[in-house]
CSV table of C-alpha atoms in Angstrom, one decimal:
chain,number,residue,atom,x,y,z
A,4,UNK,CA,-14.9,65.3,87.5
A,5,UNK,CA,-18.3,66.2,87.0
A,6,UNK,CA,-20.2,69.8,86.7
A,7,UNK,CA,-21.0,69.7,90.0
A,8,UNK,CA,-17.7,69.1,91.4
A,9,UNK,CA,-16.4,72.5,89.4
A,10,UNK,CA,-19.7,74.4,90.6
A,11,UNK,CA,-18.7,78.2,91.5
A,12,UNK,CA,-18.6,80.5,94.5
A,13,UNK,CA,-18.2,84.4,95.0
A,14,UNK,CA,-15.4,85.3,95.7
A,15,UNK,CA,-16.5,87.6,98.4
A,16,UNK,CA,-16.7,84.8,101.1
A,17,UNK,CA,-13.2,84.0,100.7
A,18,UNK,CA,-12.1,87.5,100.9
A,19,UNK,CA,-14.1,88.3,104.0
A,20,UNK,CA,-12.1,85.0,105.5
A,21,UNK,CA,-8.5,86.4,104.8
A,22,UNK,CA,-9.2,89.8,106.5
A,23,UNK,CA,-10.6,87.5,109.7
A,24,UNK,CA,-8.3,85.3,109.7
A,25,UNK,CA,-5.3,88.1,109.4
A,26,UNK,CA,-7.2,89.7,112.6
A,27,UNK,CA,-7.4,86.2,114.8
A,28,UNK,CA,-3.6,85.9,114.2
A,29,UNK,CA,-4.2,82.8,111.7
A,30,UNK,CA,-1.2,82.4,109.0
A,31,UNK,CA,-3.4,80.7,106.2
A,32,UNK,CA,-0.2,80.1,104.2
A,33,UNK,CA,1.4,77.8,107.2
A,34,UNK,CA,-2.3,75.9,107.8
A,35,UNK,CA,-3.1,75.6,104.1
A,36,UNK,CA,-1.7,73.4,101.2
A,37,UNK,CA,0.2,75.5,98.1
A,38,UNK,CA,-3.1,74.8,95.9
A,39,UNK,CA,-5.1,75.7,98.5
A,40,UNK,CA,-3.7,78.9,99.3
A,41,UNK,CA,-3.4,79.5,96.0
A,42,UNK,CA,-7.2,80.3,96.1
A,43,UNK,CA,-6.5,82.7,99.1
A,44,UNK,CA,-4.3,84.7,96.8
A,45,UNK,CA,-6.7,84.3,93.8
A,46,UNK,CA,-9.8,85.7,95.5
A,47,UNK,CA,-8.2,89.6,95.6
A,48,UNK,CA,-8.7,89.7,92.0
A,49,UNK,CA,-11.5,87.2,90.6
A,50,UNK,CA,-14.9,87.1,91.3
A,51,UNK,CA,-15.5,83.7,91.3
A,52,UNK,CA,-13.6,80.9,92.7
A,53,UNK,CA,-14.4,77.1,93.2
A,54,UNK,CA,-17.0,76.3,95.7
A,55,UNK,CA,-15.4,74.2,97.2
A,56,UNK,CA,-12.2,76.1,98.1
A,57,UNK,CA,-13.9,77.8,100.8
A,58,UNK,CA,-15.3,75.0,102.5
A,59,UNK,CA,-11.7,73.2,102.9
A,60,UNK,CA,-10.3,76.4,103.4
A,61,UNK,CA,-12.2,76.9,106.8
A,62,UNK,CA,-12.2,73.2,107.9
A,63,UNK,CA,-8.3,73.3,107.3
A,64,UNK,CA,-8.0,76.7,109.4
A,65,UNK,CA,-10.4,74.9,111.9
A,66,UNK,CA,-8.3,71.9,112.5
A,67,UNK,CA,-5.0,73.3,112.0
A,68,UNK,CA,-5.9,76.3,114.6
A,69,UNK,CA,-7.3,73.6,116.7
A,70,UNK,CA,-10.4,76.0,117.1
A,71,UNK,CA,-13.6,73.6,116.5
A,72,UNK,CA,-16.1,77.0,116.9
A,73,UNK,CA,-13.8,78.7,113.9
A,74,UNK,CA,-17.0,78.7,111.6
A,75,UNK,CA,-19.2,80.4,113.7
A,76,UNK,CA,-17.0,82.9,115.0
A,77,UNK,CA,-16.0,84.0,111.6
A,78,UNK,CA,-20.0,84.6,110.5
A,79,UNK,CA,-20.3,86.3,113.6
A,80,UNK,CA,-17.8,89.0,112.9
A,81,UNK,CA,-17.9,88.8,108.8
A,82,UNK,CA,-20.4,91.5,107.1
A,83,UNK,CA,-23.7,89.9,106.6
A,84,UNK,CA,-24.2,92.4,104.0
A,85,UNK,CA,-21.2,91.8,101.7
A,86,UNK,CA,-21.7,88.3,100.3
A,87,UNK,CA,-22.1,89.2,96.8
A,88,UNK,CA,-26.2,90.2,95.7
A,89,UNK,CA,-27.6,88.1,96.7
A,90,UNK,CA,-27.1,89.1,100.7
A,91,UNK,CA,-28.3,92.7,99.6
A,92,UNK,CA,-31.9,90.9,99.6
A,93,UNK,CA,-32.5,90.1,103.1
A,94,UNK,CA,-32.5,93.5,105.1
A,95,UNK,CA,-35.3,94.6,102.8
A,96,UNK,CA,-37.2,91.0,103.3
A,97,UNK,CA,-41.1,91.4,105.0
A,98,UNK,CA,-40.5,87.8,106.7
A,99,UNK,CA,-38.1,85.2,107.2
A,100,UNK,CA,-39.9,82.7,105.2
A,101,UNK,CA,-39.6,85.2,102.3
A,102,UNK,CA,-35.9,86.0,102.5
A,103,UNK,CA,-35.6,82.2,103.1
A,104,UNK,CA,-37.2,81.5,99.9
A,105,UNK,CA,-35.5,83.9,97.6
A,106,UNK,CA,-32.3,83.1,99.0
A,107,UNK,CA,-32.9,79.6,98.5
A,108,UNK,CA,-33.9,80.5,94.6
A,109,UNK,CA,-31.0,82.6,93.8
A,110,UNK,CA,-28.4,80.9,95.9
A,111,UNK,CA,-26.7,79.9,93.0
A,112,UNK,CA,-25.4,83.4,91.9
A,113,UNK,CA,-23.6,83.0,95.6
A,114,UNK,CA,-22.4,79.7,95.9
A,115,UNK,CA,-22.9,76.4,94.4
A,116,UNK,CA,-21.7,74.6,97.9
A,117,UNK,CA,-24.9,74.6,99.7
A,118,UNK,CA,-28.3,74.2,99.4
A,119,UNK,CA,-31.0,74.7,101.8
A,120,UNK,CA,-34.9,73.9,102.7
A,121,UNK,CA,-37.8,74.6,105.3
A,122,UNK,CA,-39.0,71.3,107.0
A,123,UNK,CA,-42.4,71.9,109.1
A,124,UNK,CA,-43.2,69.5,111.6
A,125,UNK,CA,-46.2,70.4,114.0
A,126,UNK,CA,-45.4,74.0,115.4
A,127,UNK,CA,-41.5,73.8,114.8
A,128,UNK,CA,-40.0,75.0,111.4
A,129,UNK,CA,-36.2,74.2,110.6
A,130,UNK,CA,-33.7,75.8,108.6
A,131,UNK,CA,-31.8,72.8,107.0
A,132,UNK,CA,-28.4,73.3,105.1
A,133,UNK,CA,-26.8,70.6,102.9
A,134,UNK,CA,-23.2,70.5,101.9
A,135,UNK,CA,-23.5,70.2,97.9
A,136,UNK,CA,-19.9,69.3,97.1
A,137,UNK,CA,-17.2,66.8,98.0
A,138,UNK,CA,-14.9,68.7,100.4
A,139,UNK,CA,-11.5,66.8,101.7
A,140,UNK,CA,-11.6,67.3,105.5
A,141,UNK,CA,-15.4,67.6,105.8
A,142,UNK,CA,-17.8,70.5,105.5
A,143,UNK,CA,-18.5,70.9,109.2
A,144,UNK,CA,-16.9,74.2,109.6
A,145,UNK,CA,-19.0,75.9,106.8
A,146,UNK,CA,-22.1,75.1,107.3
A,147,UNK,CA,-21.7,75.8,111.2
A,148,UNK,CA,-20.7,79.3,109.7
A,149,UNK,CA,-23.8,79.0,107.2
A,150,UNK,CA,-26.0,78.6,110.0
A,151,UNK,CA,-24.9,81.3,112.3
A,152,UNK,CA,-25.3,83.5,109.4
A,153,UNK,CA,-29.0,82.2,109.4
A,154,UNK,CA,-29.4,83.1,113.2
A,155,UNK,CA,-27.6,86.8,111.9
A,156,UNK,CA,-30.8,87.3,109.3
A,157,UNK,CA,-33.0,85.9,111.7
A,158,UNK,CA,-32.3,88.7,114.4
A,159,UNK,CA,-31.5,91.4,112.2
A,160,UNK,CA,-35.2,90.7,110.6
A,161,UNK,CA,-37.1,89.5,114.1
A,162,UNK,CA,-35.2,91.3,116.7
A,163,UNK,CA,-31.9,90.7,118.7
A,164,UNK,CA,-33.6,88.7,121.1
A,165,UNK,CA,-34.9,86.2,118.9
A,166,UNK,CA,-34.0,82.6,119.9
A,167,UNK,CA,-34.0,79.5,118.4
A,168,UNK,CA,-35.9,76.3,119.7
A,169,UNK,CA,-32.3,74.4,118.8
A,170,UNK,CA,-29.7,74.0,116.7
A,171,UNK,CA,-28.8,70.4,115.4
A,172,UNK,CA,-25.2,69.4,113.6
A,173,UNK,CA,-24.6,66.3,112.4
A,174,UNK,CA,-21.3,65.9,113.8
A,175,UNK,CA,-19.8,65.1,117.3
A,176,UNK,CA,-19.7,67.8,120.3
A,177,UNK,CA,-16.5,69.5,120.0
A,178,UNK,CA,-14.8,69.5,123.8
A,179,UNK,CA,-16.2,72.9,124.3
A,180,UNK,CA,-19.9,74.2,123.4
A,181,UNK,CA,-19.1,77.6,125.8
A,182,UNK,CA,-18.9,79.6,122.8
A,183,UNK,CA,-21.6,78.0,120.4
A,184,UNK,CA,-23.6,78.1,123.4
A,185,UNK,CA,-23.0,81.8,123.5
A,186,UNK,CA,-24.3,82.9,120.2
A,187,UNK,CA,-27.4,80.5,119.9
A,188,UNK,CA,-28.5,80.9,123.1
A,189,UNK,CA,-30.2,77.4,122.6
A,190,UNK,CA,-30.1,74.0,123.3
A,191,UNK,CA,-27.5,71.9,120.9
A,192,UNK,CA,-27.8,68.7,119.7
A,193,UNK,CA,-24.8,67.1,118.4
A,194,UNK,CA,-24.4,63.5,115.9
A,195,UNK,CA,-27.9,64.8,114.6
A,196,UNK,CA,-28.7,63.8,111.1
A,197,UNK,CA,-29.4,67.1,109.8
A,198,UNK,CA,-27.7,70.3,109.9
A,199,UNK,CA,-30.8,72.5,111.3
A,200,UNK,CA,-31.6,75.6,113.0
A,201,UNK,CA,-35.2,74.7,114.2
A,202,UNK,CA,-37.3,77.2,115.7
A,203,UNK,CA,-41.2,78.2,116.3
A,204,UNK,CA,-43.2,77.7,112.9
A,205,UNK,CA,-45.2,81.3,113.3
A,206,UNK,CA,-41.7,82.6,113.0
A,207,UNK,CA,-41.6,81.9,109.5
A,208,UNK,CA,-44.5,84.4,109.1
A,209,UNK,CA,-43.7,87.2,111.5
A,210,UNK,CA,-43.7,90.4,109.8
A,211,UNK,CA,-39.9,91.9,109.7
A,212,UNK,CA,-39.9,96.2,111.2
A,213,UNK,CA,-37.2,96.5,108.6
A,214,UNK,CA,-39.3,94.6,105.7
A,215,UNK,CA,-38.6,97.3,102.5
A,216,UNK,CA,-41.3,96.0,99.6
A,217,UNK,CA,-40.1,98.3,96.8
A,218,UNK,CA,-36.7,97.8,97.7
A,219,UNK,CA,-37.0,94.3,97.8
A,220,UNK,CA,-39.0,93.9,94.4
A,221,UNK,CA,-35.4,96.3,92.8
A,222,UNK,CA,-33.3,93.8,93.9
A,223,UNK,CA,-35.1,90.6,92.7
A,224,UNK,CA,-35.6,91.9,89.3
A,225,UNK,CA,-31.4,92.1,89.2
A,226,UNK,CA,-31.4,88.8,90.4
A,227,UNK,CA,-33.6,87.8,88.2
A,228,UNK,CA,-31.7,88.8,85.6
A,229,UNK,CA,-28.7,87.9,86.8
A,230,UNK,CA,-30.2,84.0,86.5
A,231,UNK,CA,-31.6,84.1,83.1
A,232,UNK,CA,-27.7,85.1,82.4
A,233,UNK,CA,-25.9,82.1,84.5
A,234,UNK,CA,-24.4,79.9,83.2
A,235,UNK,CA,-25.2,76.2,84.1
A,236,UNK,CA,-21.7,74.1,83.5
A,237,UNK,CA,-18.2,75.1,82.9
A,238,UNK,CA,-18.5,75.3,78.9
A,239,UNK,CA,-21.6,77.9,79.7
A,240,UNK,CA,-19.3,80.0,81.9
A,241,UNK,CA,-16.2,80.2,80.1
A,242,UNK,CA,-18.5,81.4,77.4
A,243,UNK,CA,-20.5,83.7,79.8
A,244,UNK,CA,-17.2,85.1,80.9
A,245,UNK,CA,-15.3,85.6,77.4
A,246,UNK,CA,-18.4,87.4,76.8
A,247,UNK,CA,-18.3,89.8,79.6
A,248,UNK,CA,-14.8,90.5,78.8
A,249,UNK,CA,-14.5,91.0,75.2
A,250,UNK,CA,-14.9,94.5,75.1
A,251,UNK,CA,-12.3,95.3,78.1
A,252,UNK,CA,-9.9,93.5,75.6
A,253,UNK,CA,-9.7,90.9,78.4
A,254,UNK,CA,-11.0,87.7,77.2
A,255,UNK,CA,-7.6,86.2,77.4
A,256,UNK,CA,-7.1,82.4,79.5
A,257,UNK,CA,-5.3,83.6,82.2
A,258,UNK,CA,-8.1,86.2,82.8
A,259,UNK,CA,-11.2,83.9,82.2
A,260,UNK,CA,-9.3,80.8,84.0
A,261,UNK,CA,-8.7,83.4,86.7
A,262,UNK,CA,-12.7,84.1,86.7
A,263,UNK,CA,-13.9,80.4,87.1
A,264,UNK,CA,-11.3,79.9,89.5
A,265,UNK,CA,-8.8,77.1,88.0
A,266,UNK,CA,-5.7,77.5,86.6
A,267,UNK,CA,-5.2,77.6,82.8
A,268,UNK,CA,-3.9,74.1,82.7
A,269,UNK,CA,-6.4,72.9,84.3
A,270,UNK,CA,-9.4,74.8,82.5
A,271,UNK,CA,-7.7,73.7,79.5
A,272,UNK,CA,-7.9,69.8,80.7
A,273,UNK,CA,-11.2,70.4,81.8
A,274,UNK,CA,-12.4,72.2,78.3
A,275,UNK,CA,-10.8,69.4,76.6
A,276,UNK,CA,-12.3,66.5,78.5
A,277,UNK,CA,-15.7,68.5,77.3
A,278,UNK,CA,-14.6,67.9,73.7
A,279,UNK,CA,-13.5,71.8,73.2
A,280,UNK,CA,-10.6,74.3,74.2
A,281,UNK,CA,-10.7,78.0,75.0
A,282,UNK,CA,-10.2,79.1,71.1
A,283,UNK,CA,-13.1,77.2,69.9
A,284,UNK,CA,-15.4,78.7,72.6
A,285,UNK,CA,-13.7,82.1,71.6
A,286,UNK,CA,-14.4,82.3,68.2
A,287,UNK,CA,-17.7,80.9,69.3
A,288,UNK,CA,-18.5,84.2,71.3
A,289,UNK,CA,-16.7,86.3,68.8
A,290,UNK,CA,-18.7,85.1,65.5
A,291,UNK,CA,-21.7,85.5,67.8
A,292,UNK,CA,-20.9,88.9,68.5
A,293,UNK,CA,-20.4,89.9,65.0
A,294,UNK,CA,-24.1,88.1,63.8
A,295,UNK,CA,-25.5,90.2,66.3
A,296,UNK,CA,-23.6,93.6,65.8
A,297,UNK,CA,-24.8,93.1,62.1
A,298,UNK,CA,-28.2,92.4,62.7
A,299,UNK,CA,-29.0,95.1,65.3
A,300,UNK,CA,-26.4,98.0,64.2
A,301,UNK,CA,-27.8,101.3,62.5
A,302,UNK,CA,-24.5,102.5,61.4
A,303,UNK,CA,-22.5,99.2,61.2
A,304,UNK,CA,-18.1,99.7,61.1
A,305,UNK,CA,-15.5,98.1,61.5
A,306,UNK,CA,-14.0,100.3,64.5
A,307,UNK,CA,-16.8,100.0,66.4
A,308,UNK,CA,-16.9,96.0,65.4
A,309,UNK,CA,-13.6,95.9,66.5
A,310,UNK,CA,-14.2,97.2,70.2
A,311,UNK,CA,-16.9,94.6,70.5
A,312,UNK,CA,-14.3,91.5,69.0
A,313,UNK,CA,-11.9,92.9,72.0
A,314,UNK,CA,-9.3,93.9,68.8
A,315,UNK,CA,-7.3,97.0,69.1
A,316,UNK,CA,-7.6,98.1,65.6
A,317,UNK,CA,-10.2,97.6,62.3
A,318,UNK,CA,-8.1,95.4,60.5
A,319,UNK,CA,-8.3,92.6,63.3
A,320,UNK,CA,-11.8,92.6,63.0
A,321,UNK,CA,-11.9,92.4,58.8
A,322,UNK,CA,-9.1,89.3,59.3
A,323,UNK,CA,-11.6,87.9,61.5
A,324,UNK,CA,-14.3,88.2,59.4
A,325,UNK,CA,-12.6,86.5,56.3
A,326,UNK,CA,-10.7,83.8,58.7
A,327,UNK,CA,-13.6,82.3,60.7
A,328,UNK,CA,-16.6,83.6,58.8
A,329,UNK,CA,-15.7,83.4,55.5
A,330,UNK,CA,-17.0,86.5,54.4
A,331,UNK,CA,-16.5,90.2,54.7
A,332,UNK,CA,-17.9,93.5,56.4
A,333,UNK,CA,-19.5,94.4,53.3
A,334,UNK,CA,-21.0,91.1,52.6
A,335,UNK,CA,-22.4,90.5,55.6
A,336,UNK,CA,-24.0,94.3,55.5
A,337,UNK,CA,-25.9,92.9,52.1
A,338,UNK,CA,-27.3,89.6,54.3
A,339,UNK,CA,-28.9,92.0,56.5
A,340,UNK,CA,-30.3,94.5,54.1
A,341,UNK,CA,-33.8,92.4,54.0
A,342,UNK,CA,-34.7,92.5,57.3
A,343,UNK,CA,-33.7,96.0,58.0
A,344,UNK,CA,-33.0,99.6,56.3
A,345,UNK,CA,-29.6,100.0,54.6
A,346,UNK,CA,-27.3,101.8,56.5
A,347,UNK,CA,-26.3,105.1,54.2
A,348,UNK,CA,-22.8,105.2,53.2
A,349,UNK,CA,-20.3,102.4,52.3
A,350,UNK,CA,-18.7,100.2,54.8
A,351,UNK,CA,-14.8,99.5,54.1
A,352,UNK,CA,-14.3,95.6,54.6
């Protein structure tokens, strides 16, 4: 199984389902597989969850509700708003094409299951979304629910009005279009070979009444920062995670499996099958840690080395030291001593 196949998704989307489906009367336990549910379950705790657990978590509610429009009704009632940060950007967005384009940039810190572009063609502009992971019943449902949420942003930025030219889906009409016909207000095209929301091309430009520059400028620089810290494959964000954890004393791997949305067997199969496990990458992050604490600290000790470690006590942290580093507190103090001022005082290793 490749990178791609592991890629991640908030956890927020998944969430936001389970309250919907608890109001539409839809037992995800009876229509779901065990693993699958088990996702369901994971989702009130971690922040991130496979990408792919949402997208055969609708279709599987879809087909076994026998409700085809399932997708769309659940972005119509979800919060547009509270789909992790990246969401946060487009109230504030001057014109479509701009929240279009930094969602399209930073939809990676959201989910790794779709992708999307802008295809021009004379005056009509389209809206395509691609399914970006294998899903075992078909991706239909989410990116129906992808799109809608595209029509959302579109009126909240343009006006509740605004209507599309069409919407295409690439699979067959359901028996019923009443519904979908109902929210896009628009001609549908069905066994398409695109999943599109295609509209006027001036569109793209039209300036947004709620368009919030400053506010908008905030909340790119986050996600900018946010990106330069993401980590690209699963090695990179068990590391990321053990690293965000450390000091809460929760870099443990139930907690981090828990985070990258896997069980521990199977991080620990999927570690290994990368030629590492979840010690190695821990000591990894903690000898880091220590380098860096030595290097930047003023007033270097061992309690406060300890906090950063994720020990409970000094001693923890001077084992450490003399386990996987080979050296000492104090010894690593003299290393640093050229590059910086001594720190006044002895250090107890």
């Amino acid at each position: 199984m490749n990178d791609s196949e592991i890629g991640l998704a908030h956890a927020s989307a998944m969430r936001q389902f389970s309250r919907f489906a608890e109001i539409a009367g839809l037992d995800l336990r009876r229509m779901c597989s065990p693993d699958l549910f088990a996702y369901v379950e994971q989702a009130r705790e971690a922040e991130w969850l496979p990408a792919s657990a949402h997208v055969d978590l609708l279709q599987m509610a879809s087909i076994n509700s026998g409700r085809p429009d399932l997708g769309v009704a659940f972005a119509m009632w979800c919060n547009v708003r509270g789909f992790g940060p990246v969401s946060l950007l487009w109230d504030h967005c001057s014109t479509l094409d701009e929240a279009t384009n930094l969602t399209r940039r930073y939809m990676h810190l959201e989910s790794a299951a779709m992708r999307s572009s802008t295809d021009i063609t004379g005056h009509e502009a389209a809206i395509r979304h691609v399914l970006m992971i294998p899903a075992r019943q078909g991706g239909s449902q989410f990116l129906q629910a992808t799109l809608t949420l595209q029509l959302r942003i579109a009126r909240m930025m343009l006006g509740e009005d605004w209507m599309p030219i069409r919407l295409e889906l690439d699979h067959p009409a359901p028996p019923s279009q009443r519904y979908l016909q109902s929210v896009f207000r628009c001609p549908i095209e069905f066994d398409s070979d695109r999943c599109a929301l295609v509209f006027r091309k001036s569109d793209l430009h039209r300036p947004s009444s709620r368009g919030n520059p400053n506010m908008r400028q905030f909340l790119e620089r986050q996600l900018a920062q946010a990106d330069s810290q993401w980590p690209g494959d699963l090695v990179q964000q068990v590391r990321y995670f053990i690293a965000s954890n450390l000091t809460e004393r929760r870099a443990n791997l139930p907690h981090v499996a828990s985070l990258a949305g896997l069980s521990t067997q199977s991080l620990q199969r999927r570690l290994a099958e990368r030629g590492t496990t979840f010690a190695m990458i821990l000591e990894q992050v903690r000898k880091q840690t220590a380098d860096e604490y030595f290097r930047t600290a003023r007033r270097p000790n061992l309690t406060e080395l300890s906090h950063r470690l994720g020990y409970t006590d000094a001693s923890a942290a001077s084992r450490f030291l003399r386990q996987h580093m080979s050296t000492g507190a104090r010894a690593l103090m003299a290393q640093t001593r050229t590059t910086r001022t001594p720190a006044r005082g002895a250090l107890n290793a």
